[in-house]
PDB file of C-alpha atoms in Angstrom:
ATOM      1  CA  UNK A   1      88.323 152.634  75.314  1.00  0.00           C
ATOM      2  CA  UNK A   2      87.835 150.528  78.273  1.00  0.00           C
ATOM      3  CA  UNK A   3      88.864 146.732  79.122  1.00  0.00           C
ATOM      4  CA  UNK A   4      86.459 143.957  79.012  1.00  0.00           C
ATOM      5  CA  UNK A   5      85.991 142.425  82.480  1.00  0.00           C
ATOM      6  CA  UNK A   6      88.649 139.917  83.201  1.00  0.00           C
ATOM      7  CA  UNK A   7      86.636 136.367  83.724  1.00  0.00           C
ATOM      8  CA  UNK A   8      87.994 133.478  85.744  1.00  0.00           C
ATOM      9  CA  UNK A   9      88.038 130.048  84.707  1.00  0.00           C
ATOM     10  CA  UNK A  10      85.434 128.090  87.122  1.00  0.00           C
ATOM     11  CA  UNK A  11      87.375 125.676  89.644  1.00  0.00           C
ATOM     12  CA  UNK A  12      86.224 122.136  88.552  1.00  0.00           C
ATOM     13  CA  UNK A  13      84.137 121.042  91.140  1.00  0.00           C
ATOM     14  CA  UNK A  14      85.239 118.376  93.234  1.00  0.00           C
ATOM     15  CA  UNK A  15      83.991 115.039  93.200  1.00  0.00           C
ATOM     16  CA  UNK A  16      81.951 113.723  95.629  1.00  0.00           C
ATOM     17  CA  UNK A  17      82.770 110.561  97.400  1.00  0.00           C
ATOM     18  CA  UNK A  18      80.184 108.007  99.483  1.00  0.00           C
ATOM     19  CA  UNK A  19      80.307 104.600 100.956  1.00  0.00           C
ATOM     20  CA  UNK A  20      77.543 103.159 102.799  1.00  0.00           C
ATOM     21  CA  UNK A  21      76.219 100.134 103.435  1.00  0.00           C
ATOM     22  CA  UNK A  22      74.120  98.203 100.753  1.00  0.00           C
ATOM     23  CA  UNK A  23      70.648  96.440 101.982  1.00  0.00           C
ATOM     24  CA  UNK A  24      68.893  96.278  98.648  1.00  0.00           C
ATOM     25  CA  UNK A  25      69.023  98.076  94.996  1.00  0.00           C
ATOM     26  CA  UNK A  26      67.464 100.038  93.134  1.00  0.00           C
ATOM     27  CA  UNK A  27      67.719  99.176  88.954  1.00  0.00           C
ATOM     28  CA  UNK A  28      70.125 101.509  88.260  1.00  0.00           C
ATOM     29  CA  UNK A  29      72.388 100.858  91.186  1.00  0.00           C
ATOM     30  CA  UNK A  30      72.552  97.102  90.060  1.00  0.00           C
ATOM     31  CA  UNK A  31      73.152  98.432  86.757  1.00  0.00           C
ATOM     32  CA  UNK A  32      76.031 100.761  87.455  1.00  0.00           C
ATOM     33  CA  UNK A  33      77.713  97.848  90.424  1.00  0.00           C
ATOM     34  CA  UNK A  34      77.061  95.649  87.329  1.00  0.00           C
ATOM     35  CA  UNK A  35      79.297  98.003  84.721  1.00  0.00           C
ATOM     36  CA  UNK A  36      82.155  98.089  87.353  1.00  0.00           C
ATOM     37  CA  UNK A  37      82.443  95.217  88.505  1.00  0.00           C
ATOM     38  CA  UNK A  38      82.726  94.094  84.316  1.00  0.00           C
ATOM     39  CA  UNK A  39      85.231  96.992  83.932  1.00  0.00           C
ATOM     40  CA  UNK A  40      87.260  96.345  87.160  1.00  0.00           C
ATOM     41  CA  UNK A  41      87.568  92.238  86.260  1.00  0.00           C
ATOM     42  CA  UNK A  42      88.916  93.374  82.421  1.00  0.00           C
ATOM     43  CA  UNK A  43      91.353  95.749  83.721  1.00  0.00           C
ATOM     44  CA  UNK A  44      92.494  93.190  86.859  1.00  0.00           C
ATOM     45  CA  UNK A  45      91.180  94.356  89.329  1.00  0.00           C
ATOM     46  CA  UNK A  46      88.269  91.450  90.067  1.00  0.00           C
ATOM     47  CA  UNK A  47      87.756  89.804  92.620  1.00  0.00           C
ATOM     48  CA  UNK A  48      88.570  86.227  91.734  1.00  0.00           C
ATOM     49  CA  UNK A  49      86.955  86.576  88.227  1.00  0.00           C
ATOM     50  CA  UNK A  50      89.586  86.907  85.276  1.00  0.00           C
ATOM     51  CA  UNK A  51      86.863  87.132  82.603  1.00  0.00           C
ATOM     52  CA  UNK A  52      83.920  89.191  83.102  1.00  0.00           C
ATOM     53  CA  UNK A  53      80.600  87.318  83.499  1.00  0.00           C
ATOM     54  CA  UNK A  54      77.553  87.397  82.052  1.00  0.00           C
ATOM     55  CA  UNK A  55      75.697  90.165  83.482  1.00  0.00           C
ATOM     56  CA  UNK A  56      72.885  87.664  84.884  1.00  0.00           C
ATOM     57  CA  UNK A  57      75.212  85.928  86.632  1.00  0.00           C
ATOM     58  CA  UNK A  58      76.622  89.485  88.481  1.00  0.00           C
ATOM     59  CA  UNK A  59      72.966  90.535  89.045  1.00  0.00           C
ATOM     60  CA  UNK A  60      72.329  86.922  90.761  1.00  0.00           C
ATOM     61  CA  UNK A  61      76.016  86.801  92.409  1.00  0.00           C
ATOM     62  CA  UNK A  62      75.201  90.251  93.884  1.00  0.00           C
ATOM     63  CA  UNK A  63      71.272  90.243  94.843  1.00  0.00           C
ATOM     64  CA  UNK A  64      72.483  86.834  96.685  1.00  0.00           C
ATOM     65  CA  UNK A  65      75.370  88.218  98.507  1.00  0.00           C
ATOM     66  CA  UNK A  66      72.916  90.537 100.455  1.00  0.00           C
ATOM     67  CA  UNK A  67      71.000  87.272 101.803  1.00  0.00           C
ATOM     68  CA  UNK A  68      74.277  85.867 103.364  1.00  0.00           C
ATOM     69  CA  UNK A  69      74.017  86.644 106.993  1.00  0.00           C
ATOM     70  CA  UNK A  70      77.879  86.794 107.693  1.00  0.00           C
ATOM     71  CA  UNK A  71      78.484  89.404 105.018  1.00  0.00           C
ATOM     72  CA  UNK A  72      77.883  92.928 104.486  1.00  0.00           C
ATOM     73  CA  UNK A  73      78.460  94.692 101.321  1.00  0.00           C
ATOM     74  CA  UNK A  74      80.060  98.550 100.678  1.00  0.00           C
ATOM     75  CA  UNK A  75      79.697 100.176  98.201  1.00  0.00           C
ATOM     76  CA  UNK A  76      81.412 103.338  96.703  1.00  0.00           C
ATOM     77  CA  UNK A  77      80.057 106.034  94.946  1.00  0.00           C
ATOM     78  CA  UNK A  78      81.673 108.808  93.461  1.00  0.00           C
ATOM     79  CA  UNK A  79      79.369 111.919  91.937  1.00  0.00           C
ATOM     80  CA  UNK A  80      76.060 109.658  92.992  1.00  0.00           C
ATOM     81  CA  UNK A  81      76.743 106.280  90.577  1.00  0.00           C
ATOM     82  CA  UNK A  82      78.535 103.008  92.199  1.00  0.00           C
ATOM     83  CA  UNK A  83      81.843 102.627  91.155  1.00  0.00           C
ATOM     84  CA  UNK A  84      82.865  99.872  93.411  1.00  0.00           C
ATOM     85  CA  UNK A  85      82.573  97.756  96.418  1.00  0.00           C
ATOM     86  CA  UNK A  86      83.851  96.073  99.340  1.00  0.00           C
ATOM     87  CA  UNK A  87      82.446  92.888 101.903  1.00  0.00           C
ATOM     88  CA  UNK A  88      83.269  92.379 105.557  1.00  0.00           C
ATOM     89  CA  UNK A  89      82.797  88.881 106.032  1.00  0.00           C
ATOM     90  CA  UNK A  90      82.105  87.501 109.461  1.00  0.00           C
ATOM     91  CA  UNK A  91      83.292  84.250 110.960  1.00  0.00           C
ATOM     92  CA  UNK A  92      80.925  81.613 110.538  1.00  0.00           C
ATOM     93  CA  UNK A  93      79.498  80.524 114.708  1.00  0.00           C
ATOM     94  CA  UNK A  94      81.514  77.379 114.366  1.00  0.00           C
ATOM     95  CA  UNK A  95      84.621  79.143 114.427  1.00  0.00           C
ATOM     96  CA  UNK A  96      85.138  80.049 117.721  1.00  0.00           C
ATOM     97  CA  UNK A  97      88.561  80.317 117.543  1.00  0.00           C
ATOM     98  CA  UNK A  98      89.171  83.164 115.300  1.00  0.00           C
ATOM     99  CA  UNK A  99      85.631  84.901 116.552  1.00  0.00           C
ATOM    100  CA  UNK A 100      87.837  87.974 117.139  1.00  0.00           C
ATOM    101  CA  UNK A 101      88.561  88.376 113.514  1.00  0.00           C
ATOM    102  CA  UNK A 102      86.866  89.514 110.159  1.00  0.00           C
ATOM    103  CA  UNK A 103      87.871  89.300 106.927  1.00  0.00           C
ATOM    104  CA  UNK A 104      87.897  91.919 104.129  1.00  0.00           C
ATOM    105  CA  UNK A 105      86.962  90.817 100.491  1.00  0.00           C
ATOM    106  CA  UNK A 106      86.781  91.228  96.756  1.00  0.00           C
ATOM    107  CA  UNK A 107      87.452  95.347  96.643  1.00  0.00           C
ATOM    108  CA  UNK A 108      87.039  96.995  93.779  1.00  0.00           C
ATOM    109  CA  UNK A 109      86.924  99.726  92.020  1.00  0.00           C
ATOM    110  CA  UNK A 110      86.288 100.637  87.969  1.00  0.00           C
ATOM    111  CA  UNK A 111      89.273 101.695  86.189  1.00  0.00           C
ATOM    112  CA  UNK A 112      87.724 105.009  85.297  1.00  0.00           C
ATOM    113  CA  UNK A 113      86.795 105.792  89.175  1.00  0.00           C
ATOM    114  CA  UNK A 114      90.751 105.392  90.550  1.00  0.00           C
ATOM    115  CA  UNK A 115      92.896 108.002  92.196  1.00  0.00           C
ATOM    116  CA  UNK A 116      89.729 109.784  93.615  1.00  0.00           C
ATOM    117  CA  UNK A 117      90.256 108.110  97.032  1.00  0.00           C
ATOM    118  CA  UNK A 118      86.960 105.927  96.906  1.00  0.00           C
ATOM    119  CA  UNK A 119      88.828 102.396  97.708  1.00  0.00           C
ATOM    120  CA  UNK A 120      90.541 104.759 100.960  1.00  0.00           C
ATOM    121  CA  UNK A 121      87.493 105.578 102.006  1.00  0.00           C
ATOM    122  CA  UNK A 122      85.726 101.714 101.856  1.00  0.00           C
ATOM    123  CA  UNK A 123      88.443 100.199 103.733  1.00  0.00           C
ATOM    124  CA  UNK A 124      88.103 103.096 106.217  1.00  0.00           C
ATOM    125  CA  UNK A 125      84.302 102.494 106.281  1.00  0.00           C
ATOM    126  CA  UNK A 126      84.693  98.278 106.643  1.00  0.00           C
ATOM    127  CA  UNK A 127      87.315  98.977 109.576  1.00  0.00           C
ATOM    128  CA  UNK A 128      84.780 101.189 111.507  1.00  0.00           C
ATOM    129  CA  UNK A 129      82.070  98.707 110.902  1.00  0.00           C
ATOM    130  CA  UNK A 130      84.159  95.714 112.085  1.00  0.00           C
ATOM    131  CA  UNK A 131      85.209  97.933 115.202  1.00  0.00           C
ATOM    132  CA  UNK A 132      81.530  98.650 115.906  1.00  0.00           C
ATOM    133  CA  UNK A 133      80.792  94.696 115.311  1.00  0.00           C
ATOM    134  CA  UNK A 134      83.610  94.483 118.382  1.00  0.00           C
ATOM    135  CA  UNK A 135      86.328  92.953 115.709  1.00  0.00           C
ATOM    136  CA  UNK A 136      89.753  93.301 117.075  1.00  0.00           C
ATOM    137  CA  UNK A 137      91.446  92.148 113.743  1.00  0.00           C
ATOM    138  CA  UNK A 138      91.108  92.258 110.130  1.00  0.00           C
ATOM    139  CA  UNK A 139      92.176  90.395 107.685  1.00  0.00           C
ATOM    140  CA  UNK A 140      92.895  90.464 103.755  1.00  0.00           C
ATOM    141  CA  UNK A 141      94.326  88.733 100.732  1.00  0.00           C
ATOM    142  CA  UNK A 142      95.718  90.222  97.235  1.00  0.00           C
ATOM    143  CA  UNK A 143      97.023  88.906  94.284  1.00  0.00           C
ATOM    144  CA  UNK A 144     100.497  90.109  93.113  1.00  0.00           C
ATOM    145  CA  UNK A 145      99.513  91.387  90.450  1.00  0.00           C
ATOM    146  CA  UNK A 146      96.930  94.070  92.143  1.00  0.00           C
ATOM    147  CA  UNK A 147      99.641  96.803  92.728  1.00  0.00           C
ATOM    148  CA  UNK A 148      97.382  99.704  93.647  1.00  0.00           C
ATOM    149  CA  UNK A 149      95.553  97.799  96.191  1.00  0.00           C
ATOM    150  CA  UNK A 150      98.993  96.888  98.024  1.00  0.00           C
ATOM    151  CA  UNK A 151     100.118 100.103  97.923  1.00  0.00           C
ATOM    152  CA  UNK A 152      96.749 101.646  99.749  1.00  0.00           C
ATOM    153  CA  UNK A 153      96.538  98.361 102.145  1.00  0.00           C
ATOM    154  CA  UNK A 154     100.222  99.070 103.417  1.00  0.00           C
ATOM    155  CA  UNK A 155     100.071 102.769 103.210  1.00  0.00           C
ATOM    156  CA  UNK A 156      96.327 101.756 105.623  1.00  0.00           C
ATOM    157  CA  UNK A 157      98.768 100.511 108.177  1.00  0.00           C
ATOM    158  CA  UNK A 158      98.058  96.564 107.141  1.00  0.00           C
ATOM    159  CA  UNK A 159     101.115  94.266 107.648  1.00  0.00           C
ATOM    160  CA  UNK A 160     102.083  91.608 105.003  1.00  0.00           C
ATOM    161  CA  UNK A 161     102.559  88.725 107.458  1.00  0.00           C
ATOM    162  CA  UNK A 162     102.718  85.895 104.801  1.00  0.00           C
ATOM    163  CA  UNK A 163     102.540  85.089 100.756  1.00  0.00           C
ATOM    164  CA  UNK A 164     101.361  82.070  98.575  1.00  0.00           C
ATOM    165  CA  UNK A 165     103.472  81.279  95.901  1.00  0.00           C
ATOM    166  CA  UNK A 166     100.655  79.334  93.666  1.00  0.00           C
ATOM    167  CA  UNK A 167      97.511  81.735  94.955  1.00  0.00           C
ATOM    168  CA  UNK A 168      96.002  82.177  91.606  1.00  0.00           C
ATOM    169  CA  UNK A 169      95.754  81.788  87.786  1.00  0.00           C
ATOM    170  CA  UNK A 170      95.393  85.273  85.654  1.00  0.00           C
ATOM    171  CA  UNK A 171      96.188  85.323  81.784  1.00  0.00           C
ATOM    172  CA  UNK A 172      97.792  81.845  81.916  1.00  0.00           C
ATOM    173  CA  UNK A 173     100.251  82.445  84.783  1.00  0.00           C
ATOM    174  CA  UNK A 174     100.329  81.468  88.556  1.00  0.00           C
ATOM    175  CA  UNK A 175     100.561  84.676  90.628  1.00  0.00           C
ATOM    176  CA  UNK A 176     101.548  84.938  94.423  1.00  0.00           C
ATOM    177  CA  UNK A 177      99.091  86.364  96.544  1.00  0.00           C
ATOM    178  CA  UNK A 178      99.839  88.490 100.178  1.00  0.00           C
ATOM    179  CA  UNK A 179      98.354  87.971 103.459  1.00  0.00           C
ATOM    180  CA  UNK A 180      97.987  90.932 105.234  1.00  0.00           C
ATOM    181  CA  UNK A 181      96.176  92.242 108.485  1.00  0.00           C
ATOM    182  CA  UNK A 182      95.471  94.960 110.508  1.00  0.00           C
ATOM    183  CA  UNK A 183      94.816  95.131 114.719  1.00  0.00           C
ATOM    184  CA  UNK A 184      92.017  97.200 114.994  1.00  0.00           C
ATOM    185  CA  UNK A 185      91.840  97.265 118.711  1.00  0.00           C
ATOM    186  CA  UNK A 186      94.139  95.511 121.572  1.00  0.00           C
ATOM    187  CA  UNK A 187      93.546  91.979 121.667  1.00  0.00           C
ATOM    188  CA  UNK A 188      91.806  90.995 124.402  1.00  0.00           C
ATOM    189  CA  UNK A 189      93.284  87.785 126.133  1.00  0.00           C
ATOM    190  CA  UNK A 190      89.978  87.029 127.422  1.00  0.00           C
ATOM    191  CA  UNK A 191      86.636  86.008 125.300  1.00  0.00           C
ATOM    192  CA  UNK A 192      85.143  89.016 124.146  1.00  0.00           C
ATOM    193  CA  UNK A 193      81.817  88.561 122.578  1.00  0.00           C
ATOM    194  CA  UNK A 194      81.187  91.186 119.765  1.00  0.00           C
ATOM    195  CA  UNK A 195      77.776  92.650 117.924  1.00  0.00           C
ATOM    196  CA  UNK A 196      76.406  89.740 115.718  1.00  0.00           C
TER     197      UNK A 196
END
């Protein structure tokens, strides 16, 4: 009597991760930035929401943010859908003072999409696009309370350099939030203009 063939379990396939640069959407990309955003802001993780919003008012909030000319919006996909996203905010022309620096806002990712890497990867993709905008520093704020986004920003190689003891309101309490930023390239003691 002869053995069956021994069989081996399939490897699970790994996911696949992309960031890129949104310019516009298609329906079911607002729909899926839409579901994340709603399911990051329940589990804490917004971005300065506490209570999801009505979904007309994250379609509007989001279709607007690609008219603002200082921002640019990332967002992450993992296995094709969105499943977060990032902006790299530019200084406003009247602030020639700090035209060296950009800021990095409102990341996010849905609870279901953690631990695959795809926040690493956005804050790796805003750095290189503030390098190749000629940004020398960037900067970032956090809420307390946003643990797993501390832990990647410091383990990015971004420095705490301050904290606000009254920064916001979630579930009734006042949280601190951390300052934080990152030199991206020497700073140059001379003006430097950068890409606009």
């Amino acid at each position: 009597m002869s053995e069956a063939p021994r069989t081996r379990a399939a490897k699970p396939r790994p996911a696949v991760l992309t960031v890129e640069r949104a310019t516009e959407f298609t329906v079911d990309d607002l729909n899926a930035l839409c579901e994340a955003t709603a399911a990051a802001i329940l589990e804490g993780g917004g971005f300065g929401w506490v209570n999801a919003p009505e979904r007309q008012v994250l379609e509007r909030y989001f279709r607007g943010l690609l008219l603002v000319p200082e921002r640019e919006l990332f967002i992450g996909r993992l296995d094709g859908v969105i499943v977060g996203s990032v902006q790299l905010a530019r200084p406003p022309r009247n602030n020639e003072a700090q035209s060296f620096a950009a800021n990095m806002m409102h990341l996010f990712i849905a609870p279901f999409a953690r631990g695959h890497g795809v926040g690493r990867m956005m804050v790796q993709r805003v750095e290189d696009g503030a390098r190749a905008l000629g940004y020398q520093v960037l900067n970032l704020d956090v809420r307390e309370t946003q643990t797993a986004a501390i832990r990647m920003y410091e383990s990015l190689a971004y420095t705490r350099w301050g904290e606000h003891p009254a920064y916001a309101r979630v579930s009734g309490q006042i949280v601190r939030g951390f300052y934080y930023y990152k030199q991206l390239r020497p700073l140059a003691s001379k003006r430097e203009t950068h890409k606009s």
